[in-house]
mmCIF file of C-alpha atoms and ligand atoms in Angstrom:
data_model
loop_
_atom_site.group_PDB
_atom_site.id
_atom_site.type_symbol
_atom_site.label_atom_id
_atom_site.label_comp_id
_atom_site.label_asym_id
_atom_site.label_seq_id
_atom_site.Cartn_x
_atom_site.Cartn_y
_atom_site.Cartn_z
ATOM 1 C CA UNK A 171 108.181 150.514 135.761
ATOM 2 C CA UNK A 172 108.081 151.533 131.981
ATOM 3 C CA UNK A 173 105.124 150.551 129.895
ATOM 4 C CA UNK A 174 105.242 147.111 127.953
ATOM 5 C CA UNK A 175 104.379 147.381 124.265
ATOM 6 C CA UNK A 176 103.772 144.496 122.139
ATOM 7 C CA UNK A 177 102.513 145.717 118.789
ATOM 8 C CA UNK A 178 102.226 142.557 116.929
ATOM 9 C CA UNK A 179 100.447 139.475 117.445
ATOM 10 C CA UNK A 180 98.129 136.652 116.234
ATOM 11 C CA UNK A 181 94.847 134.775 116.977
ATOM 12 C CA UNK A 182 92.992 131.971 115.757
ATOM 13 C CA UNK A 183 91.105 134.932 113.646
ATOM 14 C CA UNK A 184 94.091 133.987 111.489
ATOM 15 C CA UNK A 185 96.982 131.726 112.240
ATOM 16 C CA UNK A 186 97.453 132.051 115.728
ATOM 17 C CA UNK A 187 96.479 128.807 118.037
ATOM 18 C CA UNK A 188 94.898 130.842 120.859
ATOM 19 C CA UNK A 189 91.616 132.896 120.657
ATOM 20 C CA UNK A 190 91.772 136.204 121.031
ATOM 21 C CA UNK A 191 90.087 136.178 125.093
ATOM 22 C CA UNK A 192 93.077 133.781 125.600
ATOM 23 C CA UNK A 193 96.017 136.161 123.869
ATOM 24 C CA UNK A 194 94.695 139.090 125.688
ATOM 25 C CA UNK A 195 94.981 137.163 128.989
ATOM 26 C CA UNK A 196 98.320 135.719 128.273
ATOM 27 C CA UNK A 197 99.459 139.017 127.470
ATOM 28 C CA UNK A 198 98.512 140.638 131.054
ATOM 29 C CA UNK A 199 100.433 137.829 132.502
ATOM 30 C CA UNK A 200 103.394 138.243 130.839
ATOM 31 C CA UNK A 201 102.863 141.584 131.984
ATOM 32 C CA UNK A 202 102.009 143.331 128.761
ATOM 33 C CA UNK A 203 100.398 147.234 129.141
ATOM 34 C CA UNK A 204 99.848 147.656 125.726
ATOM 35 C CA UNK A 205 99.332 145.010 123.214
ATOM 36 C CA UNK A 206 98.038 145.429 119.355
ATOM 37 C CA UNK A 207 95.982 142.502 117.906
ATOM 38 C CA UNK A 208 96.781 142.276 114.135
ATOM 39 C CA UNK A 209 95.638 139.308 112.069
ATOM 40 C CA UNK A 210 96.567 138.568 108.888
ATOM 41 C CA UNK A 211 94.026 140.669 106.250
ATOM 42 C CA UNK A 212 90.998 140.671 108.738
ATOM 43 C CA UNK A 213 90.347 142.509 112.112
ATOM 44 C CA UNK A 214 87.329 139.670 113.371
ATOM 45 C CA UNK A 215 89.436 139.196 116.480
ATOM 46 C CA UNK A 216 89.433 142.962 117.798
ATOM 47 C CA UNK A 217 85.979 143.094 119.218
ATOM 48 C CA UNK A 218 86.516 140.052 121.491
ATOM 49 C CA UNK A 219 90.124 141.019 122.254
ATOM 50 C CA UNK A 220 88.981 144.315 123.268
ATOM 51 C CA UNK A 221 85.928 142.965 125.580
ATOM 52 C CA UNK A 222 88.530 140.953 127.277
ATOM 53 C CA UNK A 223 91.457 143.812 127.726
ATOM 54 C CA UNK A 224 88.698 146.242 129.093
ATOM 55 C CA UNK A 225 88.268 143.323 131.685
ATOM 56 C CA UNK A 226 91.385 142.467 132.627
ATOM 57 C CA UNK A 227 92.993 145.895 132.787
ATOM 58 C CA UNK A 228 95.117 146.036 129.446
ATOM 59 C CA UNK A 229 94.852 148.685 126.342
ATOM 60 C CA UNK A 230 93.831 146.742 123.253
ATOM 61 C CA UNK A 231 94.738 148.400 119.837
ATOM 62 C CA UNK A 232 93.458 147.584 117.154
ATOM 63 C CA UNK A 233 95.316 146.075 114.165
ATOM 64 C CA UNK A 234 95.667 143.910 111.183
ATOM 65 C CA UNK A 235 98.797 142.601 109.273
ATOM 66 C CA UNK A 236 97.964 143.356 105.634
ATOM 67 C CA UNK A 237 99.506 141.275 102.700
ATOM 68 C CA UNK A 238 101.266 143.329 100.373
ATOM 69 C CA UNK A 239 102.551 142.188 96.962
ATOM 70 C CA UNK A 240 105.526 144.638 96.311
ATOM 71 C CA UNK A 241 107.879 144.723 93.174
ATOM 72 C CA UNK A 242 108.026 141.514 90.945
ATOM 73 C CA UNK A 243 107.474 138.978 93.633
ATOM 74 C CA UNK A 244 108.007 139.947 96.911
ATOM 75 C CA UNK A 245 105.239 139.621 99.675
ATOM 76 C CA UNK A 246 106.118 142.649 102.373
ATOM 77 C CA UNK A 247 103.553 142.607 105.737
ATOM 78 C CA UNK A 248 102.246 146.211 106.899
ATOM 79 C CA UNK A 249 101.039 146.149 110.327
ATOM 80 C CA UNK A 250 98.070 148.915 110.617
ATOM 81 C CA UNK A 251 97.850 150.205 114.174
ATOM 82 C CA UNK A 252 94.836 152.070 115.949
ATOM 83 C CA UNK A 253 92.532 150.933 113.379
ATOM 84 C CA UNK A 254 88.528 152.263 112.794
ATOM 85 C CA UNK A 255 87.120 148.775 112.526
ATOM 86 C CA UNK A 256 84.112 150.174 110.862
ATOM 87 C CA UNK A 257 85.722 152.039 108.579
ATOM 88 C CA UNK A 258 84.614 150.850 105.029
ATOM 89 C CA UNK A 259 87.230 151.266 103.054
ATOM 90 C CA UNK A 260 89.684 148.927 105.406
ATOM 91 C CA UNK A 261 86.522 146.717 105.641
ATOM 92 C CA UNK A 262 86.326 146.553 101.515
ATOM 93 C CA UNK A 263 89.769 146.264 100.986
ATOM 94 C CA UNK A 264 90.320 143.440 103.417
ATOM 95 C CA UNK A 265 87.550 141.453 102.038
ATOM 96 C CA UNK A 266 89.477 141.540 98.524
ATOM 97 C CA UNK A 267 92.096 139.993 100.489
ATOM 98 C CA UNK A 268 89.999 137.478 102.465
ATOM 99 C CA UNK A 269 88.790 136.127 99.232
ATOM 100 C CA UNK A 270 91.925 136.165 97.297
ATOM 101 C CA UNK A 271 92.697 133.655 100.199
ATOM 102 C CA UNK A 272 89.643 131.583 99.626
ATOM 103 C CA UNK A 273 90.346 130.842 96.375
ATOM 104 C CA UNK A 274 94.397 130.927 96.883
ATOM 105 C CA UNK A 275 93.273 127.918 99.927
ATOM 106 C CA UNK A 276 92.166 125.941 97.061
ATOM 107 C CA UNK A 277 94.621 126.028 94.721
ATOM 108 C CA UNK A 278 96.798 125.108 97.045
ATOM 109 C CA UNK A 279 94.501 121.826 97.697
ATOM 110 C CA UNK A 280 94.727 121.254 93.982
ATOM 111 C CA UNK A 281 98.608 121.564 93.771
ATOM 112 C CA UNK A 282 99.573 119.508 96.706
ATOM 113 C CA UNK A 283 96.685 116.985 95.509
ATOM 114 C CA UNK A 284 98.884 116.652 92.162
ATOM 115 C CA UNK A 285 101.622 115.655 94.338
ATOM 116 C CA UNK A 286 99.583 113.040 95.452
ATOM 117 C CA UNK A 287 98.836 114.850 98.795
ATOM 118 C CA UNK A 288 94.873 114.097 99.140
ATOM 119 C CA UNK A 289 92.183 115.906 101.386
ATOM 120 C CA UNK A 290 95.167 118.896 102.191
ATOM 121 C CA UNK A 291 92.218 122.059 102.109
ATOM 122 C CA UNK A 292 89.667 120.256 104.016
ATOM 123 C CA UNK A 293 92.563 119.012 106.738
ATOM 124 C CA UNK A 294 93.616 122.966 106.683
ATOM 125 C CA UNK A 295 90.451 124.005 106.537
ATOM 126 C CA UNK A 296 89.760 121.499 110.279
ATOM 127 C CA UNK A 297 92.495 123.887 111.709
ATOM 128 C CA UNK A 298 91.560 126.906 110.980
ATOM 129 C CA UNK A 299 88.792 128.769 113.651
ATOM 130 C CA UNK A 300 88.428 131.626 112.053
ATOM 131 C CA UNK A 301 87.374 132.605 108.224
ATOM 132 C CA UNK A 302 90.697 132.125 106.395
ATOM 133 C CA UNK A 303 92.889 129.011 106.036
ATOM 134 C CA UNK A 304 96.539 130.103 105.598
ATOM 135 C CA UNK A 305 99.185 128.786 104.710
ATOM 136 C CA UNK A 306 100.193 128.102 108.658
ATOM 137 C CA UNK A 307 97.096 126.140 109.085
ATOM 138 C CA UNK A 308 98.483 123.455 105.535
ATOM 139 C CA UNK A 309 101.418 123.472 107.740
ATOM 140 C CA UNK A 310 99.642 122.243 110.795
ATOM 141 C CA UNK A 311 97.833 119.400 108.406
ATOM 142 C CA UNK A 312 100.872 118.177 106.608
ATOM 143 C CA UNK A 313 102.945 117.784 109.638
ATOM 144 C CA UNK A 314 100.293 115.964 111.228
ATOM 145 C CA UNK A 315 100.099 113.700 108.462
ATOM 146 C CA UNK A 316 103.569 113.161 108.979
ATOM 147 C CA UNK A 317 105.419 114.794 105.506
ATOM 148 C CA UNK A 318 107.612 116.817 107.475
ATOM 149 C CA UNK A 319 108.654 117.116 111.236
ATOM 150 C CA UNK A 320 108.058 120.620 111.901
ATOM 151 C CA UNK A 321 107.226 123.886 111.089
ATOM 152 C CA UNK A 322 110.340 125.200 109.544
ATOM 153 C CA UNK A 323 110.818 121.583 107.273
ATOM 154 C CA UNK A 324 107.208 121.871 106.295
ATOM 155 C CA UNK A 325 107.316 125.697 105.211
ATOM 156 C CA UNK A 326 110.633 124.368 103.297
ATOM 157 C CA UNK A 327 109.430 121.309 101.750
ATOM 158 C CA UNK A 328 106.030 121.706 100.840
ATOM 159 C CA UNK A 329 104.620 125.773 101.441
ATOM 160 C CA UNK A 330 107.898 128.406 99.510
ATOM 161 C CA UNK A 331 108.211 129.928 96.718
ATOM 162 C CA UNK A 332 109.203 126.895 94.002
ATOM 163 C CA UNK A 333 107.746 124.143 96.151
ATOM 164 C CA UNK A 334 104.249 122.181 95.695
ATOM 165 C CA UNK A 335 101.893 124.317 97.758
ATOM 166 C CA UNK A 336 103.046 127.584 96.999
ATOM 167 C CA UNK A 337 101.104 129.904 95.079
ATOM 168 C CA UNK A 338 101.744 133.588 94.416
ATOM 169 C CA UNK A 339 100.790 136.242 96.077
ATOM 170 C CA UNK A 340 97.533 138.514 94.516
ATOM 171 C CA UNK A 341 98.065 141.097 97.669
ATOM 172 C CA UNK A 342 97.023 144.621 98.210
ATOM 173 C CA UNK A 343 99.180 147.134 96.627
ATOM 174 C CA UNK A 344 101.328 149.598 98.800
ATOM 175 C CA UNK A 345 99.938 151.951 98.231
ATOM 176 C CA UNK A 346 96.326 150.448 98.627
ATOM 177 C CA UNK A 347 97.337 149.155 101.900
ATOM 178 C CA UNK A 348 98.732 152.562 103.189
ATOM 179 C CA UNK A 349 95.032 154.089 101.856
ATOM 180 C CA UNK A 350 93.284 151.631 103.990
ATOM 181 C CA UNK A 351 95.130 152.197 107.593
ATOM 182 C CA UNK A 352 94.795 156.013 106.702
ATOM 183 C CA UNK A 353 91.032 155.893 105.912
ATOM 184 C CA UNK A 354 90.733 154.256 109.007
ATOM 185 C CA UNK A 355 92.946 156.585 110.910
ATOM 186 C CA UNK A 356 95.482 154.319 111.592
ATOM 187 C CA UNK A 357 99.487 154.196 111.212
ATOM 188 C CA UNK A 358 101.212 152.312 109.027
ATOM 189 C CA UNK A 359 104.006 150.121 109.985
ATOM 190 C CA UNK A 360 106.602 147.788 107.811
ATOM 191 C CA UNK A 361 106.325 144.015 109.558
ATOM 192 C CA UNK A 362 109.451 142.467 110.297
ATOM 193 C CA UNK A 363 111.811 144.211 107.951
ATOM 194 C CA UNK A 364 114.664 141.536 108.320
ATOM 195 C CA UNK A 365 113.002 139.123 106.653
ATOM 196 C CA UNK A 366 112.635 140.252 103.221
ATOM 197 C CA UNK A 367 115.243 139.301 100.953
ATOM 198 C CA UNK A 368 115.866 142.434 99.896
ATOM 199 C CA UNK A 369 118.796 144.245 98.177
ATOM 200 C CA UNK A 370 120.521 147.467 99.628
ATOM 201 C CA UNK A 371 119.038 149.334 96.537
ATOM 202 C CA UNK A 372 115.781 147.786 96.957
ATOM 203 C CA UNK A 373 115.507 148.353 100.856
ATOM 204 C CA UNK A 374 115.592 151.961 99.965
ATOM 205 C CA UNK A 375 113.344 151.590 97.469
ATOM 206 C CA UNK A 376 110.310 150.286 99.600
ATOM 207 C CA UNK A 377 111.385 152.512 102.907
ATOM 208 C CA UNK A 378 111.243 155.563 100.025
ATOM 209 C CA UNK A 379 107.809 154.829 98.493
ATOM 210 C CA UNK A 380 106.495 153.465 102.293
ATOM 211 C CA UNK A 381 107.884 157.285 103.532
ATOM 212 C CA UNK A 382 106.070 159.078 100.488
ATOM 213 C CA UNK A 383 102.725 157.258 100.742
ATOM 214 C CA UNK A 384 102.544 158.647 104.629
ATOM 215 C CA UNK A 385 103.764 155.257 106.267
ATOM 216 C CA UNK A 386 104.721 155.729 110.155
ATOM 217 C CA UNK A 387 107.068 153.384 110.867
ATOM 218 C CA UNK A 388 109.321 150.403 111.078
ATOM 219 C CA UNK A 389 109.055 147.360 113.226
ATOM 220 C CA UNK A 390 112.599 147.346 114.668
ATOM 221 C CA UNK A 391 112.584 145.299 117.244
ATOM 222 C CA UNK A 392 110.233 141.408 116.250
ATOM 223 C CA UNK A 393 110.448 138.258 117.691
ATOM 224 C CA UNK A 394 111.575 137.247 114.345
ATOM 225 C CA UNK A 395 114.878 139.271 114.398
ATOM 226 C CA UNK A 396 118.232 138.282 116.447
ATOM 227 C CA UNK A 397 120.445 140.700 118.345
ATOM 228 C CA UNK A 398 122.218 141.963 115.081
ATOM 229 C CA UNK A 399 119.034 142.607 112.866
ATOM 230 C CA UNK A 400 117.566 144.938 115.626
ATOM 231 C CA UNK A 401 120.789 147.151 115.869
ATOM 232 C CA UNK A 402 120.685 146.957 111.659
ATOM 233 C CA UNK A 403 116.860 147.955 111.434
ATOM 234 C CA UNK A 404 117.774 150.495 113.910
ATOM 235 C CA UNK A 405 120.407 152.023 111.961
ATOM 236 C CA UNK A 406 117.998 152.189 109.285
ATOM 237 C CA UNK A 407 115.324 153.561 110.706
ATOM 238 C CA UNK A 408 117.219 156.718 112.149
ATOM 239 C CA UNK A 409 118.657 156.676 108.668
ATOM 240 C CA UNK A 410 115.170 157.893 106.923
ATOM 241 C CA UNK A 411 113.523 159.671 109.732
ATOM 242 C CA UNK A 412 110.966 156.600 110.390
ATOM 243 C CA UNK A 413 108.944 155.995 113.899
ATOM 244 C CA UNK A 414 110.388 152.516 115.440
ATOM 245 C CA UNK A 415 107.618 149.783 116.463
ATOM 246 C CA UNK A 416 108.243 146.338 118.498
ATOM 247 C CA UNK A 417 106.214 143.419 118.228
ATOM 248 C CA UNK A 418 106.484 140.024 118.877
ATOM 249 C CA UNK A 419 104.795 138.760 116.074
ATOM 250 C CA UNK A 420 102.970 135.549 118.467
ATOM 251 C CA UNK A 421 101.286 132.765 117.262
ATOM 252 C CA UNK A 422 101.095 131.013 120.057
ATOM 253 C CA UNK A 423 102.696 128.403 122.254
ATOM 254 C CA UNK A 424 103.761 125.745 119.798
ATOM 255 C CA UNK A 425 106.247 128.346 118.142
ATOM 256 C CA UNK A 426 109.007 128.899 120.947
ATOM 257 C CA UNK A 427 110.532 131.066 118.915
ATOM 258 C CA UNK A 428 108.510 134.404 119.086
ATOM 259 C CA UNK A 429 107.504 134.016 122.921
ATOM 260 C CA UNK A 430 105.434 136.676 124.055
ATOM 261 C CA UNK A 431 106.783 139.246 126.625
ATOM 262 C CA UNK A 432 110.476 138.510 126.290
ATOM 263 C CA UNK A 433 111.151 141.538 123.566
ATOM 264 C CA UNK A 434 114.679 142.983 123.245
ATOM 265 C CA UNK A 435 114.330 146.967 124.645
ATOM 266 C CA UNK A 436 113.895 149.696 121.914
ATOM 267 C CA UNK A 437 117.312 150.865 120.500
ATOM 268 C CA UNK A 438 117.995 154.241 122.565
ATOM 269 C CA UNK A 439 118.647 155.666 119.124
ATOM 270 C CA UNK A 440 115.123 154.779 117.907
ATOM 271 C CA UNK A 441 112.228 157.387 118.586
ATOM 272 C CA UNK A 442 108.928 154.919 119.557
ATOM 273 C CA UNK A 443 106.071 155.221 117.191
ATOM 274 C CA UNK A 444 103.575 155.595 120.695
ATOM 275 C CA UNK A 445 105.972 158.978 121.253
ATOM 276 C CA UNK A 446 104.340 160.295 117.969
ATOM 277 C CA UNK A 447 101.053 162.587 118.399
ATOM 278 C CA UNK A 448 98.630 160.524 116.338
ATOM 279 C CA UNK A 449 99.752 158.254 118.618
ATOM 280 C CA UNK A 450 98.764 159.966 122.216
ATOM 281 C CA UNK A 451 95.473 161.574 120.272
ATOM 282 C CA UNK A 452 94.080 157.737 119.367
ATOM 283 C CA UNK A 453 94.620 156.840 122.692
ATOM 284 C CA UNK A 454 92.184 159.583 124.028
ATOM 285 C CA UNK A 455 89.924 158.645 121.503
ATOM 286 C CA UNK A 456 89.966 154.824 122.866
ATOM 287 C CA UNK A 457 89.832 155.676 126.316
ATOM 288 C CA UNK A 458 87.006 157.365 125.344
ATOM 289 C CA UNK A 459 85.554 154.831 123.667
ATOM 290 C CA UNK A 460 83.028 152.399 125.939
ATOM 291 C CA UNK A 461 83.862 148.880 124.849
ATOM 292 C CA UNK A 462 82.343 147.111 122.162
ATOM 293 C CA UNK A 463 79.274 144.940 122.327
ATOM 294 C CA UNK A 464 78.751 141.419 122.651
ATOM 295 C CA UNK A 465 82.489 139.604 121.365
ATOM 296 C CA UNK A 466 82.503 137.667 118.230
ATOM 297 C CA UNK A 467 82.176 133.924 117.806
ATOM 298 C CA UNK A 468 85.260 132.722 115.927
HETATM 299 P P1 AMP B 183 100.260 133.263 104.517
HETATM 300 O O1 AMP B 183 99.957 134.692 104.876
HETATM 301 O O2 AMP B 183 99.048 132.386 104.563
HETATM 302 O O3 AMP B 183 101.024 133.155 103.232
HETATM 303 O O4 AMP B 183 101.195 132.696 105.650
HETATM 304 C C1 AMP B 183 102.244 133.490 106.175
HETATM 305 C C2 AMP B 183 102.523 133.005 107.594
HETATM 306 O O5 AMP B 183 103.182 131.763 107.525
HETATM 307 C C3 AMP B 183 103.428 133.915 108.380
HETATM 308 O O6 AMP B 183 102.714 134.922 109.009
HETATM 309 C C4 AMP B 183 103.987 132.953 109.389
HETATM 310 O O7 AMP B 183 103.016 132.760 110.403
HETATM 311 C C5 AMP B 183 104.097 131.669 108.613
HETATM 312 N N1 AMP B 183 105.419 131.409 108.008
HETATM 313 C C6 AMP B 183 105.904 131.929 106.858
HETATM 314 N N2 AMP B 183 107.117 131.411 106.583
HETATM 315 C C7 AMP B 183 107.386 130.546 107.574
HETATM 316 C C8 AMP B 183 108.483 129.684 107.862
HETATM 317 N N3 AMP B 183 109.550 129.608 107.059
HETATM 318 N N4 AMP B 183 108.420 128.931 108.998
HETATM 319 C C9 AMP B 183 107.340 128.988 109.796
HETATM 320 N N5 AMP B 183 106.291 129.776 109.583
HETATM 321 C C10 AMP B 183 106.300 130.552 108.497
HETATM 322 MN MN1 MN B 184 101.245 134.261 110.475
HETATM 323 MN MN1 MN B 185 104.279 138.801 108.815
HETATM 324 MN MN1 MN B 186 102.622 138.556 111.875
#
């Protein structure tokens, strides 16, 4: 049997509903080998994660999504693989990040307050379990209070770009992100490329600078992209010479659409970013690695 990657996922350390003991678990029953934890802008989940994959027989590595603000207004994820968790230069840089968010959580109280929406941060704030409220976990609240029936309406409605509770992105830069997955000796991969709204010109553009700044690779196959968009991202990715990645970008049960352990297989045209030498060379360096202390409250 080949080895099953999953290279994306979430926990409650950021929007995902299941704590990171509980993802690692669910991975090694959907029969997951390899599965990278990486939150959104924090890596608090990793040290429980990997005290439960060194129990149940799976290889953890280590991750974080980081929020980049790229061009005039786009928001473009990079997905940092085989991250140094103590490394202080990811550690600073995410902090920026985590309070960016802090403050970004509260505005968004304000604005949705103006719209006559009352108590929206601390009703966030009640589902989130880990230190950042995101916009996932306004979602959660507002479609609980019943302004919209589900996730998609509620991102639509109430959580976009030109809608009440949206508030613009104060991100990383690229190239800051790209500084912080190298300092910690980690590679860099572009999230879910589909889903920017991005222009031919542009696309080459970001894959250009992402290339030139060191970046690894490109998350072909997601959870997030249909039949189509993999063979597209494929065609792109053998265009400029980049590593492919697959992940299923989970957030848990309640969102049926990125299940975990149901990925599409990796184009054959695609060369696998764990075929790459920093690759094989972390992996010796985890397995080498006793796991961590005690694991983390969230
Ligand atoms: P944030 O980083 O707090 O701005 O939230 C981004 C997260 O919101 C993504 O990682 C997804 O989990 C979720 N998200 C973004 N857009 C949508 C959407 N249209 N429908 C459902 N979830 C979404
Ligand atoms: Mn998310
Ligand atoms: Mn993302
Ligand atoms: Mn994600």
């Amino acid at each position: 049997m080949s080895v099953q990657y999953d290279l994306h996922s979430h926990s409650t350390a950021s929007d995902g509903s299941l704590r990171p003991s509980e993802l690692v678990r669910l991975a090694k029953l959907r029969r997951i080998d390899v599965l990278a934890l990486t939150d959104h802008d924090n890596i608090d989940g990793i040290r429980e994660a990997r005290f439960e994959a060194s129990k149940v027989g799976l290889q953890l590595v280590a991750g974080a999504e980081i929020s980049v603000s790229w061009g005039r207004s786009e928001t473009i994820h990079i997905v940092g693989l085989h991250l140094d968790i103590d490394n202080p230069v990811l550690l600073k840089g995410l902090q920026r990040l985590c309070e960016f968010r802090q403050w970004r959580s509260e505005e968004i109280g304000r604005r949705l307050a103006k719209k006559h929406i009352e108590g929206a941060w601390e009703g966030a704030r009640a589902f989130a379990k880990g230190n950042i409220i995101g916009r996932v976990h306004f979602a959660r609240f507002l479609i609980k209070q019943g302004y919209a029936k589900d996730m998609k309406q509620v991102f639509k409605r109430y959580l976009v770009q030109g809608k009440p509770g949206y508030v613009p992105g104060d991100w990383a830069t690229l190239e800051d992100a790209l500084d912080w997955v190298h300092s910690a000796g980690g590679q860099a991969v572009i999230a879910h490329p589909a889903r920017y709204r991005l222009s031919a010109t542009r696309v080459r553009q970001l894959l250009g600078e992402f290339q030139d700044l060191g970046g690894a690779a490109l998350e072909v196959v997601s959870g997030s992209h249909s039949r189509d968009e993999i063979q597209r991202m494929a065609q792109w990715c053998c265009g400029c010479g980049l590593l492919a990645s697959v992940g299923s970008d989970y957030h848990g049960p309640e969102n049926p659409y990125m299940d975990m352990g149901k990925l599409s297989a990796m184009p054959a045209n695609c060369v696998p970013v764990w075929e790459s030498s920093a690759w094989i060379s972390s992996q010796e360096v985890q397995a080498a690695t006793a796991p961590d202390t005690l694991p983390l409250a969230l």
